[in-house]
Amino acid sequence: MVYEALDFYDVDSLLTEEERMVRDMVRDWVDEEVIPNIEIACRDGVFPDEWRVALGEMGVLGAPLKGYDCPGLSYTAYGVICRELERGDSGLRSFASVQGSLAMYPIWDFGSEEQKNYYLPKMASGEWIGCFGLTEPDYGSNPGDMITKAEDMGDHYLLNGAKMWITNGSIAELAVVWAKLDGVIRGFIVEKNDPGFSAPEMKGKHSLKASVTSELVFQDCKIPKDRMLPGVKGLRGPFSCLNNARFGISWGALGSAQACFDSAKDYAMSRIQFNHPIASYQLVQNKLSWMLREITKGQLLAYHLGQKKDAGTWIPEHISLAKMNNVDIALEIARVARDIHGANGILDEYPIMRHMANLESVKTYEGTHDIHNLIIGRHITGIQAFTREA
Amino acid sequence: MNIAVLLKQVPDTTAKITISDEKVDESSVSKWSMSPYDEYALESGLKLKETSGGNLIAITCGPERTKKMLTDAAAVGADTLVHIPNDGVTDSTHVQKLLAAAVKRFDSHVVLCGKQAADTNGGSTGPGVAELINAACVTLVSEVNFSEGKFTTIRPSNSGIEKVVVDGLSVFAFDKGSTELRRPNVRGIMMAKKKPIESIISSDLGVNLEASNVKMNSQNPPPEKPAGQKFEGAEYVNEVVSKLRNEANVI
Ligand SMILES: Cc1cc2nc3c(=O)[nH]c(=O)nc-3n(C[C@H](O)[C@H](O)[C@H](O)COP(=O)(O)OP(=O)(O)OC[C@H]3O[C@@H](n4cnc5c(N)ncnc54)[C@H](O)[C@@H]3O)c2cc1C
C-alpha cells in the first residue's frame, strides 16, 4: 500500500521548497529501506548499521546546526526529518534525536573550538555515533540530584558513577556525560576506549526494540582535562539539549500517528463485516474522524512551534506543551488504530502494535508526560510542584 | 563534454489517476515525479560526467510545475537547468522539435533520455530528437561508457545482450538497468535551491509550432479487472489447467 501522508489542512504547503525536498528525500528512504526491514530489526533487537550510514550520507544528522560540516537546516526542517523518520519507527528517530540534539548539540553550543572541530564533522557524517548520559538508576525525573561525579586530579578528571537507559550507549564512539564537579553539574566527553568506562547493553525491551539502550558505567574512569565542555554549568546544560530533542519529538510523534492512521483507514475500507466495509459504520468513522482531528491539531502545533524555534521566540514551556500533546495523541491514535484492526492489529504485518509499544517509551523519555504537565503548571501558577521541599 | 539529459515529469506511478470529461484530470494528481526511465538516464549522465568530466544539462518541456523536477535533478548533480514552457504544444512532434533545438543550443555532445515516459508510454522522444539533430540513436540502453572518443552501450538483444559502439553525436534512450540510483542529500538540496532555471520559450529556440495534425479524442481508464476465481479441491485440476492454458495464456 502506498503511504499518503494525512495533511488535512495542507500544513506542509507552508514549508519552504528546501524543507519539502528534505521531507521527500527522507520519506523515500524510509519507504525503501526502513519499512521493509524494520520488523526484522525489532525481532533481532538491533539498530541496522546501514541506517547510520544512510543518515550520514543524506546529511540529516544534527540538522539545525551550522558550521563544522553540519547541515545548517532550519529547526522546522529538523522537525520534518523527525516526523518522516518516526513514521518508519520511533527507534530510528531516537537514534537521530540523540545524535543531533543530545550529543552533537552540546558540543556545538558548549564545546571548545578544538572539541567542535574534532568531533562534529565525524558525527555529522555518521562516522561517529554519540550518546547522552543524564538519567541514573535512582534519578530519572529529577536529574539534578544525580550521583555521578567528576574529580579534578590535576592532569586529568576521574569519573565515578553509573547512567542508565542510555540510547545508543553500546554503539557509541563517545558519550556526553553529565556529572557533578565540586557539586556543580558539568558536561564531559567520554570516549569508548577510555579506561574505566563500559557500556553494557540493556536487554528485554518490549518498546523501541530497534534502538540500542545501555548502561554507562564509570569506575575510576580517567579522561583528559580537555574533555570537559567549557561553556555551561548546571542543569541548563542538559536541559538545553532536551529542549531541542523534545522539539523533534513533538514532530516525530506525528509520524507514528500518521502511520497508524494510514493503516487504520486502509484496513477499515477493506475489512468487510456484516456485509459492509467497517469504514461504513458510524462508530468506526467517529474513530477515524477523531484521529484526523487530533493529527491536524498536532500538525498546526508542531508547525507553529517550528516557526517560533526558527524565529527564536520560543520558551521551554511551548516545547513541553507540544511534546506532551503530540505524544499523547499519537499513543491514543495507535491504540484506537489497533482496535480498528481487530485481531490483525496485534500482528507485525501491520505497524500498529510496534508504534504503540514504541510510544510508551516516547511518553516517558525526554520528560514524562506528567513532568511536562508540571512544567506548564508552574508556568500558569508560578508555583513549582515537582517537590515538597522549597 | 556537454551531456544533455531529457527529463519528463509524470504522475507518480503510485498516484491515482482520475478521468473527467474524457481526459486525465491533472489537477487531481497528488504526486508528480520524474519518469522512472528518465531517472536511469540521469543517473548514467551523472556517471558519464564523473568519469569523463563535463557539464550536465537537464532539459524538460512542460508546465510550470516541472521546474520542481529540474531542481530535484540539480540536487543529485545536474549543472544547468533548462525549462521549455509547453504553451502551444499539442503533440509529441512539437516536444521533439523543442527538445532538439535546446540540445543544439547547449552544444550537446550526447543526449540521454528514457526509452518512454511512464504516463504516455509513447517512446518517440529519443528517436524523434535523434532524427532532428541528425544523430545516432540507441534504444533500450542500460549502460553507457565513454572512452577514446566512443560511446559503448549495453542493450538487450534477441539472444542475450549486445554491446553497441557509436561515435559522434548520439542519443541514448534508457531502460531500467540494474544501476542503483543515487539519493539526493541535504548539501545537494541546498545547492539546488540556489541554482537558476533557464526558461526558454519556443520562439527563442527558433521553433515554429505549426498546427498539429494529431488530435486526442478521449482518454479512458483501463477496464476494471474481473473478480478473481477460486477453486478448491483436486476435482478442479483439469478445469484450472485448461483455464490457465486457454484463458490466462500462462502455460
Ligand atoms: C527507551 C528509553 C531510552 C532512553 N534514553 C535515554 C538517554 O539516551 N539518555 C538519558 O539520559 N535518559 C534516557 N532515558 C531515560 C528517561 O529520560 C527517563 O526514563 C525519564 O526521565 C523518566 O525517569 P524514570 O524512568 O526514572 O521515571 P521516574 O522519574 O521514576 O518517574 C516515574 C513516574 O513518576 C512520575 N513522577 C516523577 N516525579 C513526579 C512528580 N514530582 N510529580 C508527579 N509525578 C512524578 C513520572 O511522571 C512517572 O509517571 C531513556 C528512557 C527510555 C525508556
mmCIF file of C-alpha atoms in Angstrom, chain A residues 2 17-18 21-22 24-25 28-29 32-33 57-60 69 71-73, chain B residues 14 16 30-31 67-68 71-72 75 180 183-187 189-190 192-193:
data_model
loop_
_atom_site.group_PDB
_atom_site.id
_atom_site.type_symbol
_atom_site.label_atom_id
_atom_site.label_comp_id
_atom_site.label_asym_id
_atom_site.label_seq_id
_atom_site.Cartn_x
_atom_site.Cartn_y
_atom_site.Cartn_z
ATOM 1 C CA VAL A 2 1.278 3.443 -0.856
ATOM 2 C CA GLU A 17 10.752 24.252 -1.030
ATOM 3 C CA GLU A 18 14.000 23.166 0.586
ATOM 4 C CA MET A 21 12.737 18.421 -0.710
ATOM 5 C CA VAL A 22 14.334 17.223 2.506
ATOM 6 C CA ASP A 24 10.687 13.818 0.232
ATOM 7 C CA MET A 25 14.272 12.578 0.439
ATOM 8 C CA ASP A 28 11.502 7.948 0.102
ATOM 9 C CA TRP A 29 14.395 6.477 2.057
ATOM 10 C CA GLU A 32 12.510 1.948 0.515
ATOM 11 C CA GLU A 33 14.957 0.991 3.243
ATOM 12 C CA GLU A 57 25.047 10.234 3.577
ATOM 13 C CA MET A 58 21.743 12.057 3.366
ATOM 14 C CA GLY A 59 23.324 14.653 5.639
ATOM 15 C CA VAL A 60 20.472 14.965 8.128
ATOM 16 C CA ASP A 69 30.236 20.280 8.345
ATOM 17 C CA PRO A 71 23.703 20.503 7.697
ATOM 18 C CA GLY A 72 22.614 24.024 8.677
ATOM 19 C CA LEU A 73 18.911 23.456 8.047
ATOM 20 C CA THR B 14 1.694 5.262 -7.199
ATOM 21 C CA LYS B 16 -4.309 7.660 -8.521
ATOM 22 C CA SER B 30 -1.405 14.011 -5.837
ATOM 23 C CA LYS B 31 2.240 13.478 -6.677
ATOM 24 C CA LYS B 67 10.617 23.167 -12.643
ATOM 25 C CA LYS B 68 10.481 21.299 -9.335
ATOM 26 C CA THR B 71 15.590 21.305 -9.005
ATOM 27 C CA ASP B 72 15.414 17.648 -7.947
ATOM 28 C CA ALA B 75 20.060 18.112 -6.049
ATOM 29 C CA GLU B 180 21.433 1.880 -8.306
ATOM 30 C CA ARG B 183 19.742 9.700 -3.489
ATOM 31 C CA PRO B 184 19.911 13.407 -3.004
ATOM 32 C CA ASN B 185 21.451 14.711 0.184
ATOM 33 C CA VAL B 186 21.000 17.870 2.199
ATOM 34 C CA ARG B 187 24.066 19.512 0.724
ATOM 35 C CA ILE B 189 19.364 20.132 -1.943
ATOM 36 C CA MET B 190 20.765 23.373 -0.527
ATOM 37 C CA ALA B 192 19.994 23.037 -5.935
ATOM 38 C CA LYS B 193 17.808 25.658 -4.342
#
